[in-house]
PDB file of C-alpha atoms in Angstrom:
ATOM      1  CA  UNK K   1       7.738  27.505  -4.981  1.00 53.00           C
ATOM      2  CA  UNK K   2       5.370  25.104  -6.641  1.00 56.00           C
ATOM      3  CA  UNK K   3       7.929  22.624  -6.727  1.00 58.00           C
ATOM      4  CA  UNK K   4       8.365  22.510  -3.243  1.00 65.00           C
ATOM      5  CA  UNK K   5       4.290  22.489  -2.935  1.00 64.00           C
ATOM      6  CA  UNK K   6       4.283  19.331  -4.836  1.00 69.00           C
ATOM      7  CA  UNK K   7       7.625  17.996  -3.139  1.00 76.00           C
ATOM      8  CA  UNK K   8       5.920  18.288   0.257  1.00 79.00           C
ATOM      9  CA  UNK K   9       2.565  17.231  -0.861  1.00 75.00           C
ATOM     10  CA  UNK K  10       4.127  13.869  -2.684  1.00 70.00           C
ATOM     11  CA  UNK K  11       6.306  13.233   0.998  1.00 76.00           C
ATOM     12  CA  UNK K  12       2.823  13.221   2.724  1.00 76.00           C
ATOM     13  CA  UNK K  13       0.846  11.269   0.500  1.00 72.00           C
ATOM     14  CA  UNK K  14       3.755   8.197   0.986  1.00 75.00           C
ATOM     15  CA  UNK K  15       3.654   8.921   4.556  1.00 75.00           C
ATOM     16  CA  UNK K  16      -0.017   8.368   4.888  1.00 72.00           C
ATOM     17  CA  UNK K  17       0.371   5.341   2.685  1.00 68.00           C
ATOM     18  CA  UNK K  18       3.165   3.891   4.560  1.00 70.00           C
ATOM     19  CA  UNK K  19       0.844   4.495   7.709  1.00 71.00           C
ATOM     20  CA  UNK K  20      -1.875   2.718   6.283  1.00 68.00           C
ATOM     21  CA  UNK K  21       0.300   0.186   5.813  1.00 69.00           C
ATOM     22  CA  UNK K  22       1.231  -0.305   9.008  1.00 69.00           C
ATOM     23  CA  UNK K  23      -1.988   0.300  10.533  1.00 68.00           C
ATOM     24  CA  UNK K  24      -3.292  -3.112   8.278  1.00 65.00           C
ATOM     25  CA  UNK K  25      -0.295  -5.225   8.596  1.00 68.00           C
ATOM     26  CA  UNK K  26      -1.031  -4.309  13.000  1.00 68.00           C
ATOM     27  CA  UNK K  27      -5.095  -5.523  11.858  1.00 64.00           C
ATOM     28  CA  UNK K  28      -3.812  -8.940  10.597  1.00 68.00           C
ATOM     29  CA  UNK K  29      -1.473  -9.677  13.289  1.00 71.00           C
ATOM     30  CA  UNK K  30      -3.812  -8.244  15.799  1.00 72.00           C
ATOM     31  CA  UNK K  31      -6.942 -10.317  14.619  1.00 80.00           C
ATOM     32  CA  UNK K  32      -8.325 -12.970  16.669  1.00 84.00           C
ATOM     33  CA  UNK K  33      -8.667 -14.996  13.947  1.00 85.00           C
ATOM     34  CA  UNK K  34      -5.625 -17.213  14.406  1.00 87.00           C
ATOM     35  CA  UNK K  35      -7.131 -20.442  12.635  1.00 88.00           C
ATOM     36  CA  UNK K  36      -9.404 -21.713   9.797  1.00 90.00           C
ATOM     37  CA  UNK K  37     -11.883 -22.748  13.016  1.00 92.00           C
ATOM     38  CA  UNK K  38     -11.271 -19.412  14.282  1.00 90.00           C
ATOM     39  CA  UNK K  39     -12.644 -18.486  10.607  1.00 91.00           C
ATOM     40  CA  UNK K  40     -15.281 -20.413  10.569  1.00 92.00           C
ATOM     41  CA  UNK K  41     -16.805 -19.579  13.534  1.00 92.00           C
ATOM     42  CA  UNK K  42     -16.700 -15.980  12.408  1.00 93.00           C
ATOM     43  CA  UNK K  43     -18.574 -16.817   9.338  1.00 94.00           C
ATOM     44  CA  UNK K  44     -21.509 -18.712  10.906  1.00 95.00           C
ATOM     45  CA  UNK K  45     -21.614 -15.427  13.377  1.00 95.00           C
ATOM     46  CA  UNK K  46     -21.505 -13.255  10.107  1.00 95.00           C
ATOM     47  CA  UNK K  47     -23.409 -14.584   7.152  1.00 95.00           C
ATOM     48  CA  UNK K  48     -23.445 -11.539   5.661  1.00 96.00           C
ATOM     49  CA  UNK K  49     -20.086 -10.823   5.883  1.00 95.00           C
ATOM     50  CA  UNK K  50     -18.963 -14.420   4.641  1.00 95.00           C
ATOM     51  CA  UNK K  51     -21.082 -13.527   1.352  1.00 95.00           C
ATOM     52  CA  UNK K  52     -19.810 -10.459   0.842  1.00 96.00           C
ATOM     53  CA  UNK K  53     -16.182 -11.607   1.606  1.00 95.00           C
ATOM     54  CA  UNK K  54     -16.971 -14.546  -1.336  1.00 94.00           C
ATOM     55  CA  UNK K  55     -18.074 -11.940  -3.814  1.00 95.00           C
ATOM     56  CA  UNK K  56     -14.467 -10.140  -3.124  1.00 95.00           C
ATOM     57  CA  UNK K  57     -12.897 -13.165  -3.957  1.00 94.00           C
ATOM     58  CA  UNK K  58     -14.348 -14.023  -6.869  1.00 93.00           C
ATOM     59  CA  UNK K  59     -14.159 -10.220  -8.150  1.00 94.00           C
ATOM     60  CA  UNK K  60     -10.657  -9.666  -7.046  1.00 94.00           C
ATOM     61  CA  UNK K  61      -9.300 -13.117  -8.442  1.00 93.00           C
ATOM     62  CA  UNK K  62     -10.476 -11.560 -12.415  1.00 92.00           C
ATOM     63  CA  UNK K  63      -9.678  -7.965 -11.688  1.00 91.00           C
ATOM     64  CA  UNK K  64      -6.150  -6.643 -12.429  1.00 90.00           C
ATOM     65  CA  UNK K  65      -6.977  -2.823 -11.158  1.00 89.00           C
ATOM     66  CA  UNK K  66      -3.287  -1.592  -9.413  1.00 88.00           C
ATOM     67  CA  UNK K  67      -2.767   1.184  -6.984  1.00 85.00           C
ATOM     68  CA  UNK K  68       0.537   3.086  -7.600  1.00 81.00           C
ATOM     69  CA  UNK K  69       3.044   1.523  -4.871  1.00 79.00           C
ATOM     70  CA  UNK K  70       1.323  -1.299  -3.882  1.00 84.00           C
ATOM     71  CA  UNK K  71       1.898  -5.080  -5.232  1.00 86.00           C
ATOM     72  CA  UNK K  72      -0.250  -6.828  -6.369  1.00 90.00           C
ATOM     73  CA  UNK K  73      -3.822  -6.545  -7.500  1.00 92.00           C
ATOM     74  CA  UNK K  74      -7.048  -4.739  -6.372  1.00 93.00           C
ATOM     75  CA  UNK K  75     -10.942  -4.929  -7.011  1.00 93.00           C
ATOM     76  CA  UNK K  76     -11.778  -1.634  -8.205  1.00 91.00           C
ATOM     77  CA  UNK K  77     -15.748  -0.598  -8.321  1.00 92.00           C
ATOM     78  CA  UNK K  78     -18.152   1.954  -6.923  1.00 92.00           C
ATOM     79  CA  UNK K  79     -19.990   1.168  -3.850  1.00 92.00           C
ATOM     80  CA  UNK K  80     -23.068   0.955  -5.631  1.00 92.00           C
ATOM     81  CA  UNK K  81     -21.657  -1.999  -8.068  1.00 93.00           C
ATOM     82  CA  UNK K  82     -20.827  -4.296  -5.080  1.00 94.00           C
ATOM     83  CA  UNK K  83     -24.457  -3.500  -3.686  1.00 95.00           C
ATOM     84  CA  UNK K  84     -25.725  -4.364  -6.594  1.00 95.00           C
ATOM     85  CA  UNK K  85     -23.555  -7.353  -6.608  1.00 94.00           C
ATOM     86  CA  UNK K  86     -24.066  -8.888  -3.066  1.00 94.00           C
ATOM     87  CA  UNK K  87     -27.719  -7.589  -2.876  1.00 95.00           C
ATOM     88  CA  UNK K  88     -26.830  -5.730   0.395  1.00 95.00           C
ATOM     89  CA  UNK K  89     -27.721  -1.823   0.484  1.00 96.00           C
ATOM     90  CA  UNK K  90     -24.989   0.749   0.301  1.00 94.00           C
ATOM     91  CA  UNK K  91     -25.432   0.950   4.258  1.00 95.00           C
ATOM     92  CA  UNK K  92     -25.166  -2.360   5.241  1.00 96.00           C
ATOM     93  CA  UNK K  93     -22.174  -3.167   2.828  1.00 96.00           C
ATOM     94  CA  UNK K  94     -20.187  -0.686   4.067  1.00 95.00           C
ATOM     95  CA  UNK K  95     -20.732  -2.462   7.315  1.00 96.00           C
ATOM     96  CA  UNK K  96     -19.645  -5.272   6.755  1.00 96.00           C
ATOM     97  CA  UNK K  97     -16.959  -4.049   4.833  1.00 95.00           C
ATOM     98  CA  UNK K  98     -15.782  -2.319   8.154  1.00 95.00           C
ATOM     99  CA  UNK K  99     -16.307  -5.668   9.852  1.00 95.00           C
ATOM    100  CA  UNK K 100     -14.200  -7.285   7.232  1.00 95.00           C
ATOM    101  CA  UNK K 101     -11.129  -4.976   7.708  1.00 93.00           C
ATOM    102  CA  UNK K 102     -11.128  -4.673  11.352  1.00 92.00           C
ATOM    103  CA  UNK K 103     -10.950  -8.064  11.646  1.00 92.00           C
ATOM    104  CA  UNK K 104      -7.864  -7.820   8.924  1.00 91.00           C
ATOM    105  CA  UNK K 105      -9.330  -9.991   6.281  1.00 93.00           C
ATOM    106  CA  UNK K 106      -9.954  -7.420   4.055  1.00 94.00           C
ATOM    107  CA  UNK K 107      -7.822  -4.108   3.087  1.00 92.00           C
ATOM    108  CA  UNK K 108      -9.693  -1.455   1.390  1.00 92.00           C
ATOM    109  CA  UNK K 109      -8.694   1.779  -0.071  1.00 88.00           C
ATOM    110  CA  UNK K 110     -10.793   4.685  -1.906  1.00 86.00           C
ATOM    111  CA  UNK K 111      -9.347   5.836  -4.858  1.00 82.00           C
ATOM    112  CA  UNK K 112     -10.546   7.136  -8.338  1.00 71.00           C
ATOM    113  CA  UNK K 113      -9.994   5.239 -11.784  1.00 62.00           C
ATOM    114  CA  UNK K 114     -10.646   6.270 -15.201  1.00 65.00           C
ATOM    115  CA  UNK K 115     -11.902   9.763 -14.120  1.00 68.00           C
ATOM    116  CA  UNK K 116     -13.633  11.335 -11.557  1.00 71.00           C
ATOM    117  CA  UNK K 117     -16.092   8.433 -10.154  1.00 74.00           C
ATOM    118  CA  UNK K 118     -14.727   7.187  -6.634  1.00 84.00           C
ATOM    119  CA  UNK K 119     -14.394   3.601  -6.501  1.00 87.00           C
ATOM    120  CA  UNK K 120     -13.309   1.374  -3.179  1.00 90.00           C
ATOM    121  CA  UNK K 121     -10.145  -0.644  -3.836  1.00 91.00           C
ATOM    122  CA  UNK K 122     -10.742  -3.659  -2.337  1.00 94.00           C
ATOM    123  CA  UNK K 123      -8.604  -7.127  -1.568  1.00 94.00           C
ATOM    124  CA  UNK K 124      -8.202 -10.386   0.190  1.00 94.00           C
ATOM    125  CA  UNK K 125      -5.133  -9.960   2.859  1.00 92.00           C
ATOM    126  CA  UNK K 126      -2.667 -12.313   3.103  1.00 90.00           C
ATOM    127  CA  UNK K 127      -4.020 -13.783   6.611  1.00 90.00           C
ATOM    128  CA  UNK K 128      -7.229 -13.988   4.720  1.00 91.00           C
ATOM    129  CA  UNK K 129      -5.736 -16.181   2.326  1.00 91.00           C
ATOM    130  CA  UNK K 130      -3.902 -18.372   4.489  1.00 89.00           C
ATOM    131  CA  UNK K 131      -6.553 -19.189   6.704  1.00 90.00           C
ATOM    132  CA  UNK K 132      -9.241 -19.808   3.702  1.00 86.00           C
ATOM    133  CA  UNK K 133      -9.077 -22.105   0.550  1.00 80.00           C
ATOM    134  CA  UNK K 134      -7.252 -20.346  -1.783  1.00 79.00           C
ATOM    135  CA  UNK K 135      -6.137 -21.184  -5.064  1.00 84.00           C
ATOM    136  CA  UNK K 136      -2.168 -21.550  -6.082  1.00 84.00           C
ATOM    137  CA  UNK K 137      -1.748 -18.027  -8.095  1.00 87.00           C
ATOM    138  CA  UNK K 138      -3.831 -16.358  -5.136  1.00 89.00           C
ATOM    139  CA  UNK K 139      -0.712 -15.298  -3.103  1.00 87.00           C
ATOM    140  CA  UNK K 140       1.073 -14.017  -6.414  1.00 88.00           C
ATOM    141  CA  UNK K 141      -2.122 -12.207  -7.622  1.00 88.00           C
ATOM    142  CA  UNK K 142      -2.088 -10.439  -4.088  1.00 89.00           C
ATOM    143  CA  UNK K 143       1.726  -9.423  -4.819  1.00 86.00           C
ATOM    144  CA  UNK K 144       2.997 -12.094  -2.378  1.00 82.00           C
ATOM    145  CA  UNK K 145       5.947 -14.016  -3.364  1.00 71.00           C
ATOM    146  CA  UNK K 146       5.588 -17.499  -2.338  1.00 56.00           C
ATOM    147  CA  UNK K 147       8.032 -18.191   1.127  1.00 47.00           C
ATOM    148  CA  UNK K 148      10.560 -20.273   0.144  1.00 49.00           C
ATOM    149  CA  UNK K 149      10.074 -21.179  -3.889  1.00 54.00           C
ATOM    150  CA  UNK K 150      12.381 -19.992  -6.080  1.00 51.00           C
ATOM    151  CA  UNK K 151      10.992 -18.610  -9.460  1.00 48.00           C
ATOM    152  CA  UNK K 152      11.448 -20.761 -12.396  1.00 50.00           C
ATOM    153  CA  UNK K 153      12.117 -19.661 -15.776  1.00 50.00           C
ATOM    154  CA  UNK K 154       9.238 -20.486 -18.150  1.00 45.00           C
ATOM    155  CA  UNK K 155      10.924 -21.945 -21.244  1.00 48.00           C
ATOM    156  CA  UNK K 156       9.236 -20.485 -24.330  1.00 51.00           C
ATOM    157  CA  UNK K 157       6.989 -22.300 -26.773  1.00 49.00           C
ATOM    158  CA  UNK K 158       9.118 -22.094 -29.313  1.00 53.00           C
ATOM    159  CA  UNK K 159      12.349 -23.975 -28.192  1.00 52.00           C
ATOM    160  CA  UNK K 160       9.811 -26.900 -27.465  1.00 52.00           C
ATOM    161  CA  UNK K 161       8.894 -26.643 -30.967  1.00 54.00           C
ATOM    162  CA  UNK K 162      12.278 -26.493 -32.351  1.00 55.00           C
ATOM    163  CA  UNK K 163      13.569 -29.498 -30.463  1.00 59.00           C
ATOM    164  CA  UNK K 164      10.520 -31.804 -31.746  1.00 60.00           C
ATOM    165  CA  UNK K 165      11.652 -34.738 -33.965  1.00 62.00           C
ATOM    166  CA  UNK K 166       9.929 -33.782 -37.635  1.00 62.00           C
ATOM    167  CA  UNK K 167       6.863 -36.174 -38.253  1.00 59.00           C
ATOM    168  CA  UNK K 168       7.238 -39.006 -40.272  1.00 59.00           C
ATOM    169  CA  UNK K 169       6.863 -38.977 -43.938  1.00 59.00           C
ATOM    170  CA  UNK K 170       4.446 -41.335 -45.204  1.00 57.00           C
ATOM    171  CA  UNK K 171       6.594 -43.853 -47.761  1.00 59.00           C
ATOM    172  CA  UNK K 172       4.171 -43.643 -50.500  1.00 56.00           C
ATOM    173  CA  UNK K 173       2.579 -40.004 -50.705  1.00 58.00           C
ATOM    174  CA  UNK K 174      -0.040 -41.315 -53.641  1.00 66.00           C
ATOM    175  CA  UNK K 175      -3.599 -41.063 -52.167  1.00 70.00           C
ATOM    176  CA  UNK K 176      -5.922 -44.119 -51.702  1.00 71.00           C
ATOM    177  CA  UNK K 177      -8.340 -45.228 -54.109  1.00 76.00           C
ATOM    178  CA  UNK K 178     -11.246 -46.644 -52.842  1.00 79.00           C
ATOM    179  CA  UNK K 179     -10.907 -50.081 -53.228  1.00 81.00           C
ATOM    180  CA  UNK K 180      -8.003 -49.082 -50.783  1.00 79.00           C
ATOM    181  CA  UNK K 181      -9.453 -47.582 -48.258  1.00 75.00           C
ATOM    182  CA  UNK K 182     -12.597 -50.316 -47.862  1.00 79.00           C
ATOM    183  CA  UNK K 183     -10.003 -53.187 -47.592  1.00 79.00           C
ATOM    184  CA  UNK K 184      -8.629 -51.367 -44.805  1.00 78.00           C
ATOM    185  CA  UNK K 185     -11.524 -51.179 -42.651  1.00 79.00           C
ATOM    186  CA  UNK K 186     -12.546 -54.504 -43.433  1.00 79.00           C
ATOM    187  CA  UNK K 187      -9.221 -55.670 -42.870  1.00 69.00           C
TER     188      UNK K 187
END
C-alpha cells in the first residue's frame, strides 16, 4: 500500500514539475522583452531589479547547486542571504524577484539543501541570456547545449606530453667556472 503511496506521490511531484516547466518556458516566450533595447529600457524602469538581476548572475555563474531533473545549474541560498547580498529587505526582494520571473528572465524554485533550511533556487533563463552579455560557458552552465556546435573531444594532457620532442642535451654537461660565466656576459 505504501508503495503505491509513494508511486502516486512521485507521478505528482513530476507532473507539477513538468507544469512548472511549461508555465516558464510560456513566461519567456510570452515576455515583451523581445530585444536587448527592449532590455534596457526595462532596466532604467527597474533599477532595482537590474541590481538584483546582476547579483544572480554573478552568484549563479560560481554556484554549482542542481535540482534533481533539471539541467544545468542553480543559485541556491536563503532569502535572507540575497537580502543581505543586494541590500534590499526580504520584502522588497521578493518583489522584484516576482518582477524578474514574470517577465521570464528569471526562474526560481524553493527547495531545501543540506537539511531543513529552505533556500530559493534561483537562475538566469535562457531569453535572459540571449538578450544580455553573457559569457561563452553561460549557456552550458544553464544546461543549454549550444544550437548548432558539435562537442569536441578534449584531448588529454598527457598525449600532448608524450608527443613533445625530448629537450636538448647540453653537449658538455660540466658546469661553468667563473671565469666562464663573466666572459659570457661580457661577451
Amino acid at each position: 500500500m505504501t508503495h503505491d503511496l509513494n508511486s502516486k506521490k512521485a507521478k505528482a511531484e513530476i507532473k507539477a514539475a513538468l507544469a512548472k516547466e511549461k508555465a516558464a518556458k510560456a513566461l519567456q516566450d510570452d515576455s515583451p522583452l523581445k530585444t536587448r533595447e527592449d532590455l534596457k529600457g526595462f532596466w532604467r524602469q527597474y533599477p532595482k531589479a537590474r541590481d538584483l538581476f546582476g547579483q544572480i548572475m554573478i552568484t549563479w555563474r560560481g554556484s554549482t547547486a542542481r535540482r534533481p531533473g533539471v539541467a544545468g545549474c542553480w543559485a541556491a541560498y536563503p532569502y535572507s542571504w540575497w537580502s543581505e547580498k543586494t541590500g534590499l529587505p526580504i520584502a522588497t526582494l521578493k518583489r522584484q524577484l516576482n518582477l524578474l520571473e514574470s517577465y521570464g528572465l528569471i526562474e526560481r524554485q524553493r527547495g531545501q539543501h543540506g537539511g531543513t533550511r529552505p533556500l530559493a533556487y534561483i537562475r538566469p533563463t535562457a531569453l535572459a541570456l540571449a538578450l544580455s552579455d553573457g559569457r561563452p560557458g553561460d549557456r552550458y552552465h544553464l544546461g543549454l547545449k549550444e544550437a548548432g556546435k558539435e562537442e569536441k573531444p578534449v584531448k588529454p594532457l598527457t598525449n600532448a606530453i608524450a608527443t613533445m620532442p625530448p629537450p636538448a642535451k647540453p653537449e658538455d654537461a660540466s658546469p661553468q667556472s667563473l671565469a666562464e660565466l663573466m666572459a659570457i656576459l661580457k661577451g
